[in-house]
Amino acid sequence: MTENTRKPKDAKDRAQVTIIDIARMANVSKKTVSRVINKSPLVREETREIVNKIIAETGFTPNPQARALAFRRSFLIGLVYDNPSPQYVVNMQRGILDALDETSFQLVLRPCDRADANYRERVESFVIQHKPYGLILTPSVSEDDELAAMLRDRNCDYVRIASVEIDDASRMVRTHDAQGAELAARHLAELGHTRIAHIHGPNTFRSTHERMAGFRKGLADFGLSLDPKLTLEGAYTFDSGVECATRLLSRPDRPTAVFAGNDEMAVGVYVAARKAGLQIPDDVSIVGFDDTPISSRIWPPMTTVRSPIRDVGRVAALRLIQAEEDEKTQAPGAFALELIVRESTQAL
Amino acid sequence: MTENTRKPKDAKDRAQVTIIDIARMANVSKKTVSRVINKSPLVREETREIVNKIIAETGFTPNPQARALAFRRSFLIGLVYDNPSPQYVVNMQRGILDALDETSFQLVLRPCDRADANYRERVESFVIQHKPYGLILTPSVSEDDELAAMLRDRNCDYVRIASVEIDDASRMVRTHDAQGAELAARHLAELGHTRIAHIHGPNTFRSTHERMAGFRKGLADFGLSLDPKLTLEGAYTFDSGVECATRLLSRPDRPTAVFAGNDEMAVGVYVAARKAGLQIPDDVSIVGFDDTPISSRIWPPMTTVRSPIRDVGRVAALRLIQAEEDEKTQAPGAFALELIVRESTQAL
DNA sequence: CTGAAAGCGCTTACAG
DNA sequence: CTGAAAGCGCTTACAG
């Protein structure tokens, strides 16, 4: 092996080990090394072992820039999001990073703004320029069929996270929002509430309708229904939660329970309740959605629907980076939600 | 120009425009185009204009993978963080993305865990493999001199965000934590508080000592000092805030005000106060640090020290991507903090 | 199952 | 100020 030693290119002997070095040491062509790296089946098992051994010994890792150039595809996974809740984004990032850890894929952030008329073009430019390995789309951008069509057209792999099946199963990771909202409804009904308000998200979001439909279904099981006068459209933001709740709680027939479409708005309901001099849960029960950290930090701790966002992110990333064969042994493509009962709800 | 038209490589005529196409159209060598792209001064102004015009017309953008391979340096900016507060991370990301928007730099996430014995090696592997254009280090990893030394050794550019000058000015973005904490102390002293508790961060963090020193100084201006019995070490986490505050608030000589080293812990103080049956701010005033979103969402809204994290992120990113000449006209390398007075503090 | 040639789209080092 | 050659470290397409 000493005869293969190359003169170091700099004083610190940090000349990068390349596929050529490995090829020389293994007495094969660099193409064969490339085949081993890319797990091609067209390599004799014995050859593969020799090459892998040398790769392990030298600590060689292929240069991602060179691979990207030759592959015409980079090793970046783009997270495309347009989400009012920072916590959702952070949890999603964690899940994706869980999956990318120890791989040579990198997570790249692509926030966007659906209100921006050029937002699809911006994503498209990114795709054209950086040729990401794949994109993960979170609600509500995940619901944009035009965006998805553009990506297919551009031959860019993607996974859509959504509460409804809006694409091929292989390109979807689903969260069963309706079922989660149903749990919330049943919980409130079981506690004896009948005058129940719902502050939902923007009508342009699929999740809004999913959650509302599930909530309705849960109520219906107890012979209850959603009073239109107690059903308000929020914006999934804290401020909109405060505003809607202020209106609801000042009504003469004030609701005894409020189900908010996400935690951000639910926290807004807390503040509106306090400002109105109401006690939680004595005067009003509150249920949120997402189980973001704030729900357990606020007082009283909030009953909410847990969406396993981190798991969702992990599975979405695995979808993109795993070979098709592995995919069969893989995690589920849909996640059930669970109700986390804390202290913001109580029997009437 | 028609004679330069190349046969499209695929049906959709999406063969990428390359530097060669531009060179042909401009009647120069590709090297000259390269010089224009890289803003080399060694190009005649007239030539530069012609080339730039054609670049603009064709919408050409140089392939980042090819550039990275040739440059031996990628266009990725890595955010290296090990921070207990998700909000800090999100705000930092936003600021960095503000700066990278419309450039061809991409933000890549590199969370790490200082408790992991191999954490420096992990960062090092990333640097060796991906050759990032630069790294942004946030507290507390930014305080690790060994990490910085490794990066210098590896010729990897970086910016450290910290509350004290621990590196060359060009590699630092500072937040004046001490000065911010001083504002908090003066505020509480002016309100007439004298039995003031402080829950600080881990002793291993520089920010802990900066904030504590500033707080002490502010108190001293009013002839007050920090009682060691009312000074507890937290972990910058919500749970540690609850725990420390529970101990403080159950003392016979219960403090009338608590200054927490960050918002996360301050929110823990809220919960401990409520559990102890105390009213905020009537029974106890609370001041946090960071002005993360939760501080304005919680009830009563929290008085806290605002750290312009997003701005800090933006400036840190600009430091990395701007040419040296631009740097002179650039934003400041240090940020003052401000006290946001809300409703969690009141006169004794 | 394996390899030699050409190429991915840029930049460096050298020459003029 | 400009360019021809070689190279960055891989993979594709082809051949055997």
XYZ file of C-alpha atoms (C1' of nucleotides) in Angstrom:
728
model
C 0.000 0.000 0.000
C 2.945 2.292 0.538
C 3.532 2.505 -3.172
C 0.110 4.025 -3.558
C 0.871 6.842 -1.194
C 0.481 10.128 -3.011
C 2.509 13.162 -2.405
C 0.310 15.388 -0.265
C -0.754 18.536 -2.044
C -0.376 20.729 0.965
C 1.652 20.772 4.100
C -1.141 19.422 6.201
C -1.561 16.348 4.079
C -5.195 17.067 3.551
C -5.427 16.397 -0.124
C -8.850 14.935 -0.437
C -9.078 11.215 -1.008
C -10.866 10.679 -4.294
C -12.499 7.858 -6.117
C -9.266 7.488 -8.078
C -7.270 6.770 -4.943
C -9.771 4.165 -3.902
C -9.720 2.631 -7.369
C -5.933 2.356 -7.341
C -5.841 0.817 -3.915
C -8.509 -1.693 -4.837
C -7.002 -2.412 -8.226
C -10.214 -1.667 -10.043
C -11.417 1.135 -12.261
C -12.958 4.212 -10.770
C -16.193 3.231 -12.463
C -16.330 0.131 -10.324
C -15.802 2.205 -7.225
C -18.600 4.429 -8.415
C -20.820 1.369 -8.780
C -20.080 0.320 -5.239
C -20.828 3.794 -3.926
C -24.123 3.844 -5.748
C -25.010 0.322 -4.699
C -25.249 -0.934 -8.225
C -26.041 -4.658 -8.332
C -23.607 -5.042 -11.214
C -20.586 -5.667 -9.031
C -19.174 -9.000 -8.015
C -19.700 -9.506 -4.302
C -16.007 -10.065 -3.710
C -15.055 -6.878 -5.537
C -17.647 -4.952 -3.590
C -16.236 -6.142 -0.302
C -12.685 -5.166 -1.198
C -13.776 -1.722 -2.278
C -15.971 -1.194 0.755
C -13.138 -2.235 3.021
C -10.807 0.325 1.515
C -13.473 2.996 1.626
C -13.963 2.293 5.304
C -10.232 2.304 6.019
C -9.577 5.564 4.273
C -12.733 7.210 5.556
C -13.469 8.213 2.000
C -16.721 9.996 1.252
C -17.562 10.960 -2.297
C -17.522 14.652 -3.038
C -21.156 15.751 -3.129
C -20.475 18.654 -5.471
C -18.889 16.400 -8.054
C -21.652 13.857 -7.722
C -24.255 16.565 -8.024
C -22.668 17.907 -11.169
C -22.462 14.504 -12.798
C -25.879 13.366 -11.561
C -27.441 16.686 -12.520
C -29.088 16.522 -9.145
C -27.922 17.784 -5.785
C -28.131 16.197 -2.387
C -30.234 18.917 -0.916
C -33.663 18.308 0.547
C -35.700 21.494 0.425
C -38.320 22.265 3.041
C -40.946 24.470 1.439
C -43.204 26.111 3.956
C -45.572 28.983 4.407
C -46.820 28.446 7.874
C -47.986 30.932 10.434
C -46.760 28.735 13.281
C -43.027 28.766 13.987
C -43.371 25.754 16.215
C -44.738 23.642 13.425
C -41.765 24.551 11.310
C -39.257 23.753 14.022
C -40.775 20.380 14.767
C -40.894 19.549 11.100
C -37.238 20.493 10.721
C -36.304 18.255 13.618
C -38.069 15.297 12.100
C -36.449 15.792 8.735
C -33.047 16.204 10.340
C -33.625 12.962 12.253
C -33.922 11.204 8.930
C -31.025 12.987 7.231
C -28.622 12.497 10.104
C -25.584 10.457 9.121
C -26.487 10.686 5.446
C -24.898 13.133 3.071
C -28.193 14.847 2.429
C -28.588 18.347 3.734
C -31.700 20.206 4.734
C -32.208 23.523 2.999
C -34.883 25.997 4.048
C -37.233 27.466 1.490
C -39.801 29.633 3.196
C -42.313 31.149 0.839
C -45.323 33.337 0.770
C -48.389 32.201 -1.094
C -49.605 35.752 -1.106
C -46.639 36.595 -3.312
C -47.797 36.332 -6.907
C -44.395 34.986 -7.939
C -44.078 32.393 -5.258
C -44.248 29.411 -7.607
C -41.658 30.971 -9.854
C -39.383 31.366 -6.887
C -39.684 27.715 -6.020
C -39.179 26.892 -9.671
C -35.992 28.946 -9.857
C -34.678 27.120 -6.854
C -35.473 23.793 -8.472
C -33.854 24.750 -11.756
C -30.759 26.190 -10.157
C -30.127 23.840 -7.305
C -31.706 20.653 -8.623
C -32.665 19.474 -5.153
C -32.915 15.770 -4.549
C -36.429 16.340 -3.326
C -38.808 18.807 -1.761
C -40.999 18.477 1.298
C -44.140 20.564 1.095
C -46.038 21.400 4.244
C -49.535 22.836 4.532
C -50.706 25.063 3.091
C -48.279 25.110 0.171
C -48.624 21.343 0.029
C -52.200 21.875 -1.073
C -51.219 23.820 -4.161
C -51.812 21.480 -7.095
C -50.250 23.886 -9.547
C -47.045 23.846 -7.580
C -47.053 20.057 -7.547
C -47.709 19.967 -11.276
C -44.783 22.280 -11.884
C -42.517 20.026 -9.844
C -43.605 16.935 -11.714
C -43.041 18.770 -14.951
C -39.574 19.728 -13.773
C -38.903 16.176 -12.742
C -38.397 17.210 -9.172
C -39.293 14.660 -6.556
C -41.510 15.812 -3.715
C -43.630 14.731 -0.766
C -46.796 16.554 0.216
C -47.883 16.655 3.814
C -51.599 17.095 4.094
C -54.701 15.905 5.826
C -56.312 14.572 2.668
C -55.105 12.367 -0.152
C -54.418 14.864 -2.885
C -51.692 13.026 -4.776
C -50.233 9.567 -5.381
C -49.827 7.734 -2.110
C -46.069 7.631 -2.656
C -45.971 11.413 -2.702
C -48.109 11.883 0.374
C -47.724 11.817 4.101
C -51.075 12.224 5.720
C -52.160 13.422 9.112
C -55.680 12.470 10.046
C -56.804 15.882 11.144
C -60.497 15.041 10.934
C -60.088 12.133 13.293
C -58.125 14.329 15.705
C -60.799 16.993 15.719
C -63.386 14.294 16.287
C -61.597 13.328 19.494
C -61.772 16.927 20.646
C -65.506 17.060 19.992
C -66.209 13.831 21.829
C -64.160 15.008 24.778
C -66.132 18.235 25.117
C -69.449 16.476 24.592
C -68.592 13.900 27.233
C -67.842 16.710 29.655
C -71.403 17.877 29.137
C -70.766 20.927 27.000
C -73.438 21.809 24.496
C -72.829 25.469 23.683
C -69.522 24.905 21.942
C -67.736 27.433 19.763
C -65.239 26.722 17.030
C -62.614 29.115 15.736
C -61.314 27.580 12.571
C -58.500 28.399 10.221
C -58.691 30.215 6.891
C -61.258 28.797 4.499
C -58.549 28.463 1.887
C -56.787 25.771 3.927
C -57.732 22.134 3.541
C -56.921 21.493 7.165
C -59.591 23.990 8.157
C -62.294 21.929 6.517
C -60.878 18.617 7.653
C -60.774 19.731 11.253
C -64.207 21.284 11.109
C -65.702 18.203 9.468
C -64.158 15.919 12.078
C -65.337 18.162 14.860
C -68.877 18.170 13.465
C -68.840 14.404 13.206
C -67.731 14.027 16.805
C -70.478 16.350 17.994
C -73.053 14.587 15.886
C -72.285 11.331 17.666
C -73.652 13.026 20.767
C -76.572 14.592 19.035
C -74.918 17.988 18.967
C -74.191 20.307 16.106
C -72.089 23.362 15.447
C -73.986 26.611 15.836
C -73.063 28.855 12.875
C -73.203 31.870 15.173
C -70.519 30.263 17.324
C -68.342 29.319 14.369
C -65.777 31.939 13.350
C -63.020 32.054 10.806
C -59.605 32.888 12.204
C -56.256 33.075 10.435
C -54.348 30.448 12.422
C -52.626 33.330 14.196
C -52.560 34.385 17.822
C -54.122 37.759 17.091
C -57.003 36.258 15.178
C -57.604 33.925 18.103
C -57.824 36.831 20.512
C -60.150 38.695 18.233
C -62.563 35.854 17.512
C -62.643 34.773 21.138
C -63.320 38.296 22.313
C -66.400 38.354 20.146
C -67.539 34.905 21.214
C -67.038 35.476 24.910
C -68.900 38.762 24.978
C -72.084 37.145 23.675
C -75.026 36.884 26.039
C -75.219 33.157 25.233
C -71.494 32.797 25.788
C -70.145 29.378 24.837
C -68.917 27.153 27.658
C -66.225 25.624 25.491
C -64.106 26.756 22.579
C -62.296 24.520 20.139
C -59.600 26.395 18.217
C -58.185 25.108 14.957
C -54.639 25.398 16.214
C -52.709 26.145 19.399
C -51.738 29.647 18.331
C -55.371 30.668 18.180
C -56.190 28.698 21.323
C -53.609 30.722 23.213
C -55.377 33.770 21.889
C -58.571 32.424 23.422
C -56.784 32.190 26.771
C -55.883 35.847 26.626
C -59.368 36.923 25.543
C -60.850 34.898 28.392
C -58.573 36.506 30.949
C -59.304 39.942 29.630
C -63.018 39.167 29.928
C -62.405 38.161 33.528
C -63.215 34.529 32.867
C -61.504 31.591 34.546
C -60.134 28.692 32.570
C -61.531 26.054 32.774
C -64.188 27.095 35.292
C -65.926 29.555 33.016
C -64.756 28.314 29.686
C -63.044 25.153 28.498
C -60.481 25.466 25.721
C -59.096 22.888 23.321
C -56.294 23.573 20.900
C -54.742 21.657 18.032
C -51.065 20.715 17.386
C -49.618 20.266 20.880
C -46.920 22.819 20.285
C -44.680 23.544 23.298
C -46.705 26.555 24.357
C -49.663 24.332 25.168
C -47.815 22.759 28.080
C -46.111 25.981 29.165
C -49.200 28.070 29.466
C -51.362 28.085 32.594
C -53.501 26.102 32.954
C -51.850 23.549 30.686
C -53.895 23.202 27.552
C -55.908 20.260 26.314
C -54.993 19.847 22.668
C -54.783 17.442 19.786
C -51.319 16.117 19.209
C -50.119 16.013 15.688
C -46.923 13.974 15.483
C -45.241 16.611 13.377
C -41.714 15.456 14.032
C -42.569 11.906 12.997
C -44.324 13.226 9.946
C -41.208 15.136 8.969
C -39.005 12.131 9.471
C -41.189 9.895 7.341
C -41.500 12.517 4.630
C -37.730 12.782 4.400
C -37.334 9.013 4.358
C -39.776 8.833 1.467
C -37.473 11.030 -0.536
C -34.124 9.525 0.284
C -34.884 5.853 0.583
C -34.556 3.530 -2.333
C -37.799 2.081 -3.583
C -36.987 -1.386 -2.357
C -36.551 -0.170 1.192
C -39.805 1.655 0.999
C -41.805 -1.471 1.559
C -40.366 -2.040 4.990
C -40.943 1.553 5.812
C -42.947 3.606 8.258
C -46.596 4.328 7.592
C -47.695 7.090 5.289
C -50.469 8.264 7.550
C -50.570 9.309 11.149
C -53.361 9.185 13.658
C -53.674 12.075 16.063
C -54.263 11.815 19.766
C -56.022 13.987 22.285
C -53.825 15.258 25.086
C -56.096 16.056 27.982
C -54.658 18.682 30.312
C -56.289 21.220 32.561
C -57.982 23.675 30.243
C -61.120 21.551 29.969
C -63.514 20.471 32.685
C -66.994 19.098 33.139
C -69.728 21.636 32.968
C -27.978 34.885 -33.233
C -29.935 32.132 -34.946
C -26.741 30.385 -35.919
C -25.924 30.002 -32.279
C -29.131 28.197 -31.537
C -28.341 24.784 -30.194
C -30.398 21.735 -30.773
C -32.379 21.268 -27.570
C -31.396 18.163 -25.694
C -34.902 17.273 -24.734
C -38.348 17.766 -26.106
C -39.147 20.551 -23.713
C -36.218 22.612 -24.830
C -34.945 22.916 -21.363
C -31.337 22.240 -22.004
C -29.670 24.412 -19.475
C -28.074 27.594 -20.718
C -24.396 27.404 -19.860
C -21.463 29.694 -19.727
C -20.500 28.424 -23.177
C -23.754 29.628 -24.684
C -23.250 33.023 -23.166
C -19.671 33.131 -24.402
C -20.726 32.317 -27.950
C -23.471 34.895 -27.967
C -21.140 37.536 -26.612
C -18.285 36.528 -28.846
C -15.897 36.112 -25.973
C -14.282 33.156 -24.273
C -16.052 31.407 -21.462
C -13.301 32.570 -19.178
C -14.356 36.137 -19.787
C -17.915 35.260 -18.951
C -16.618 33.627 -15.799
C -14.796 36.835 -14.943
C -17.941 38.848 -15.363
C -19.903 36.446 -13.182
C -17.293 36.654 -10.486
C -17.001 40.416 -10.748
C -13.332 40.333 -11.643
C -11.953 43.833 -12.281
C -9.930 42.440 -15.164
C -12.651 42.925 -17.753
C -13.063 45.877 -20.058
C -16.152 47.806 -19.075
C -17.612 47.497 -22.534
C -17.121 43.757 -22.607
C -18.665 43.474 -19.174
C -21.760 45.317 -20.300
C -22.241 43.140 -23.348
C -21.899 39.990 -21.325
C -24.179 41.208 -18.568
C -26.795 42.169 -21.111
C -26.812 38.677 -22.597
C -26.879 37.094 -19.178
C -29.904 39.181 -18.312
C -31.654 38.396 -21.580
C -31.173 34.673 -21.329
C -31.887 34.544 -17.613
C -28.694 32.565 -17.235
C -27.569 31.636 -13.743
C -24.335 29.748 -13.291
C -24.707 26.172 -12.133
C -23.877 26.189 -8.423
C -22.733 22.570 -8.404
C -20.210 23.205 -11.142
C -18.996 26.352 -9.468
C -18.722 24.564 -6.169
C -16.671 21.792 -7.712
C -14.300 24.174 -9.427
C -14.114 26.576 -6.491
C -13.704 23.716 -4.037
C -16.266 25.549 -1.986
C -20.030 25.311 -1.979
C -22.646 28.011 -1.752
C -24.140 26.700 1.423
C -24.307 28.723 4.609
C -24.482 26.410 7.602
C -26.335 27.392 10.741
C -24.710 25.595 13.653
C -26.820 25.680 16.773
C -27.333 23.943 20.050
C -30.017 26.022 21.606
C -32.707 25.029 24.016
C -35.071 27.654 22.639
C -36.814 26.859 19.369
C -37.905 30.450 19.015
C -34.357 31.687 19.006
C -33.541 29.286 16.222
C -36.539 30.283 14.130
C -35.838 33.978 14.445
C -32.215 33.432 13.592
C -33.200 31.436 10.519
C -35.495 34.214 9.391
C -32.766 36.793 9.656
C -30.297 34.681 7.740
C -32.876 33.953 5.070
C -33.554 37.675 4.781
C -29.927 38.142 3.819
C -29.709 35.133 1.498
C -32.909 35.923 -0.353
C -32.305 36.546 -4.056
C -28.750 35.272 -3.821
C -27.717 31.795 -4.827
C -26.649 30.964 -1.308
C -28.705 28.416 0.564
C -29.234 27.984 4.255
C -28.424 24.546 5.598
C -29.302 23.464 9.136
C -26.676 21.892 11.339
C -28.091 21.311 14.792
C -25.627 19.820 17.196
C -25.290 18.692 20.737
C -22.368 19.898 22.791
C -22.977 17.063 25.187
C -22.052 14.700 22.390
C -18.338 13.965 22.695
C -18.019 13.854 18.920
C -19.870 17.018 18.163
C -16.850 18.890 16.827
C -15.985 15.958 14.632
C -19.486 16.039 13.201
C -19.166 19.674 12.319
C -15.737 18.955 10.907
C -17.070 16.172 8.699
C -19.701 18.500 7.374
C -17.061 21.103 6.611
C -14.795 18.616 4.875
C -17.555 17.046 2.846
C -19.706 19.996 1.955
C -17.140 22.797 1.999
C -19.705 25.351 3.091
C -19.158 28.927 2.087
C -19.405 29.852 5.716
C -20.832 28.882 9.073
C -22.899 30.893 11.512
C -22.381 29.824 15.093
C -24.955 30.735 17.718
C -24.581 30.542 21.483
C -23.540 28.379 23.100
C -21.596 26.606 20.359
C -20.328 30.003 19.283
C -18.417 30.143 22.547
C -16.405 27.038 21.804
C -12.902 28.225 20.963
C -11.794 24.776 19.964
C -14.515 24.616 17.371
C -13.487 28.008 16.017
C -9.850 26.929 15.919
C -10.784 23.842 13.960
C -12.692 25.932 11.442
C -9.808 28.338 10.987
C -7.517 25.378 10.554
C -9.880 23.973 7.930
C -10.010 27.324 6.230
C -13.721 27.536 6.777
C -15.141 31.003 7.155
C -17.427 31.622 10.114
C -19.209 34.225 12.201
C -19.684 33.834 15.929
C -22.692 35.337 17.610
C -21.978 36.072 21.222
C -22.333 38.611 23.957
C -18.610 39.120 24.381
C -15.747 39.754 21.978
C -14.147 36.348 21.724
C -12.692 36.549 18.230
C -11.600 39.015 15.540
C -14.196 41.712 15.097
C -14.769 40.558 11.518
C -15.824 37.140 12.786
C -18.148 38.426 15.484
C -21.658 39.706 15.783
C -22.281 40.846 19.301
C -25.397 41.296 21.354
C -24.951 43.437 24.402
C -26.580 41.103 26.874
C -25.073 42.791 29.898
C -26.538 46.118 28.921
C -29.946 44.485 28.365
C -29.912 42.847 31.767
C -28.920 46.150 33.274
C -32.119 47.679 31.881
C -34.114 44.931 33.547
C -32.453 45.606 36.893
C -33.028 49.339 36.723
C -36.660 48.779 35.805
C -37.288 46.559 38.819
C -35.333 48.851 41.125
C -37.288 51.863 39.921
C -40.506 50.016 40.688
C -39.294 49.773 44.260
C -38.383 46.115 44.379
C -35.533 45.161 46.671
C -35.994 41.437 47.268
C -35.202 40.409 43.723
C -34.441 36.886 42.602
C -32.474 35.853 39.553
C -32.733 32.536 37.772
C -29.780 32.416 35.451
C -28.682 30.059 32.722
C -26.089 27.303 32.947
C -22.765 28.431 34.349
C -21.055 27.052 31.271
C -22.699 29.696 29.070
C -21.063 33.067 28.566
C -24.456 34.708 28.252
C -25.264 33.569 31.779
C -22.406 35.561 33.218
C -22.955 38.546 30.945
C -26.585 38.798 31.902
C -25.892 38.305 35.565
C -23.091 40.884 35.541
C -25.293 43.414 33.795
C -28.114 42.747 36.191
C -25.801 43.206 39.152
C -24.540 46.462 37.760
C -28.045 47.790 37.260
C -28.975 46.896 40.808
C -25.793 48.432 42.168
C -26.753 51.755 40.619
C -29.656 51.718 43.041
C -27.642 50.511 45.977
C -29.001 47.004 45.636
C -27.240 43.721 45.280
C -28.090 40.173 44.312
C -28.788 37.940 47.287
C -26.956 34.627 46.700
C -29.861 32.798 48.318
C -32.180 34.252 45.689
C -29.842 33.448 42.814
C -30.393 30.035 41.244
C -28.901 28.267 38.286
C -31.403 27.081 35.704
C -30.839 25.363 32.387
C -32.493 27.893 30.050
C -35.416 25.467 29.861
C -39.047 25.809 30.840
C -38.851 22.963 33.358
C -35.827 24.427 35.095
C -37.696 27.711 35.340
C -40.633 26.045 37.036
C -38.375 24.209 39.420
C -36.236 27.152 40.465
C -39.228 29.444 40.816
C -41.080 26.906 42.931
C -38.206 26.923 45.376
C -37.899 30.700 45.365
C -41.589 31.380 45.791
C -42.003 28.998 48.696
C -39.424 30.830 50.783
C -40.620 32.746 53.813
C -38.808 35.815 52.508
C -40.315 35.309 49.100
C -38.896 37.641 46.437
C -41.241 40.278 45.038
C -39.640 40.122 41.627
C -37.902 37.496 39.541
C -35.589 38.112 36.630
C -35.138 35.011 34.502
C -32.195 34.604 32.143
C -34.490 33.833 29.216
C -38.173 33.757 28.316
C -38.428 29.996 28.473
C -37.513 30.020 32.150
C -39.609 33.137 32.773
C -42.657 31.286 31.495
C -41.770 28.566 33.963
C -41.869 31.215 36.678
C -45.392 32.137 35.574
C -46.533 28.565 36.042
C -44.823 28.185 39.407
C -46.437 31.419 40.571
C -49.886 30.276 39.539
C -49.408 26.933 41.210
C -48.377 28.756 44.376
C -51.569 30.777 44.114
C -49.725 34.000 43.439
C -50.960 36.747 41.141
C -48.748 38.260 38.479
C -47.795 41.071 38.847
C -49.623 41.770 42.123
C -47.707 39.233 44.165
C -44.652 38.822 42.037
C -43.192 40.744 39.109
C -41.486 38.780 36.374
C -38.984 39.821 33.738
C -37.770 37.566 30.962
C -35.085 37.832 28.323
C -35.313 37.440 24.509
C -38.804 38.669 23.668
C -39.766 35.433 22.013
C -43.379 35.254 20.778
C -44.599 33.520 23.902
C -43.842 36.600 25.966
C -46.608 38.536 24.251
C -48.985 35.570 24.057
C -48.953 34.667 27.693
C -51.199 36.369 30.244
C -50.342 38.878 31.546
C -48.038 39.873 28.707
C -44.470 39.625 29.878
C -41.925 42.367 30.421
C -38.763 41.170 28.781
C -35.507 42.220 27.173
C -35.628 42.248 23.419
C -32.718 40.765 21.620
C -32.911 41.638 17.921
C -32.214 38.068 16.929
C -33.514 38.356 13.419
C -31.331 41.382 12.725
C -28.394 39.596 14.247
C -28.943 36.675 11.903
C -29.203 38.924 8.898
C -25.995 40.758 9.711
C -24.157 37.534 10.438
C -25.122 36.171 7.036
C -24.135 39.408 5.306
C -20.732 39.207 6.956
C -20.185 35.879 5.281
C -21.481 36.590 1.819
C -20.496 40.182 1.249
C -17.262 41.100 -0.390
C -14.767 42.813 1.832
C -15.121 46.142 0.135
C -18.845 46.183 0.773
C -18.258 45.391 4.369
C -17.341 48.922 5.216
C -20.712 50.298 4.300
C -22.346 47.531 6.233
C -24.583 47.156 9.233
C -23.111 47.328 12.714
C -21.439 44.352 14.293
C -23.025 44.871 17.653
C -26.589 45.246 18.802
C -28.029 47.022 21.778
C -30.947 45.392 23.549
C -34.095 47.108 24.685
C -36.481 46.545 27.541
C -40.052 45.800 26.509
C -42.252 46.765 29.420
C -45.518 44.868 29.465
C -47.791 43.847 32.278
C -45.862 41.306 34.288
C -44.103 43.962 36.351
C -45.584 46.579 38.641
C -44.589 48.927 41.407
C -44.323 47.354 44.814
C -19.525 -8.178 -14.125
C -15.875 -4.489 -15.601
C -13.553 -0.508 -17.913
C -11.874 3.519 -21.127
C -13.711 7.613 -22.880
C -16.355 11.583 -22.686
C -18.827 14.784 -20.198
C -21.328 17.495 -16.216
C -20.371 23.335 -16.099
C -17.641 25.757 -14.054
C -12.586 27.894 -12.340
C -7.464 27.889 -11.690
C -2.947 28.483 -13.383
C -0.541 29.951 -17.051
C 0.457 32.564 -20.996
C 0.215 36.516 -23.712
C -7.587 43.051 -20.533
C -8.358 38.178 -22.833
C -8.048 33.149 -23.922
C -6.694 27.917 -24.570
C -5.708 24.172 -21.746
C -6.203 21.446 -17.865
C -8.649 20.182 -13.991
C -12.313 19.947 -9.988
C -14.337 14.519 -8.748
C -17.699 12.340 -9.995
C -21.341 9.631 -13.539
C -23.408 8.441 -18.105
C -23.359 6.022 -22.289
C -21.152 2.723 -24.634
C -18.551 -1.305 -25.354
C -17.112 -5.746 -24.228
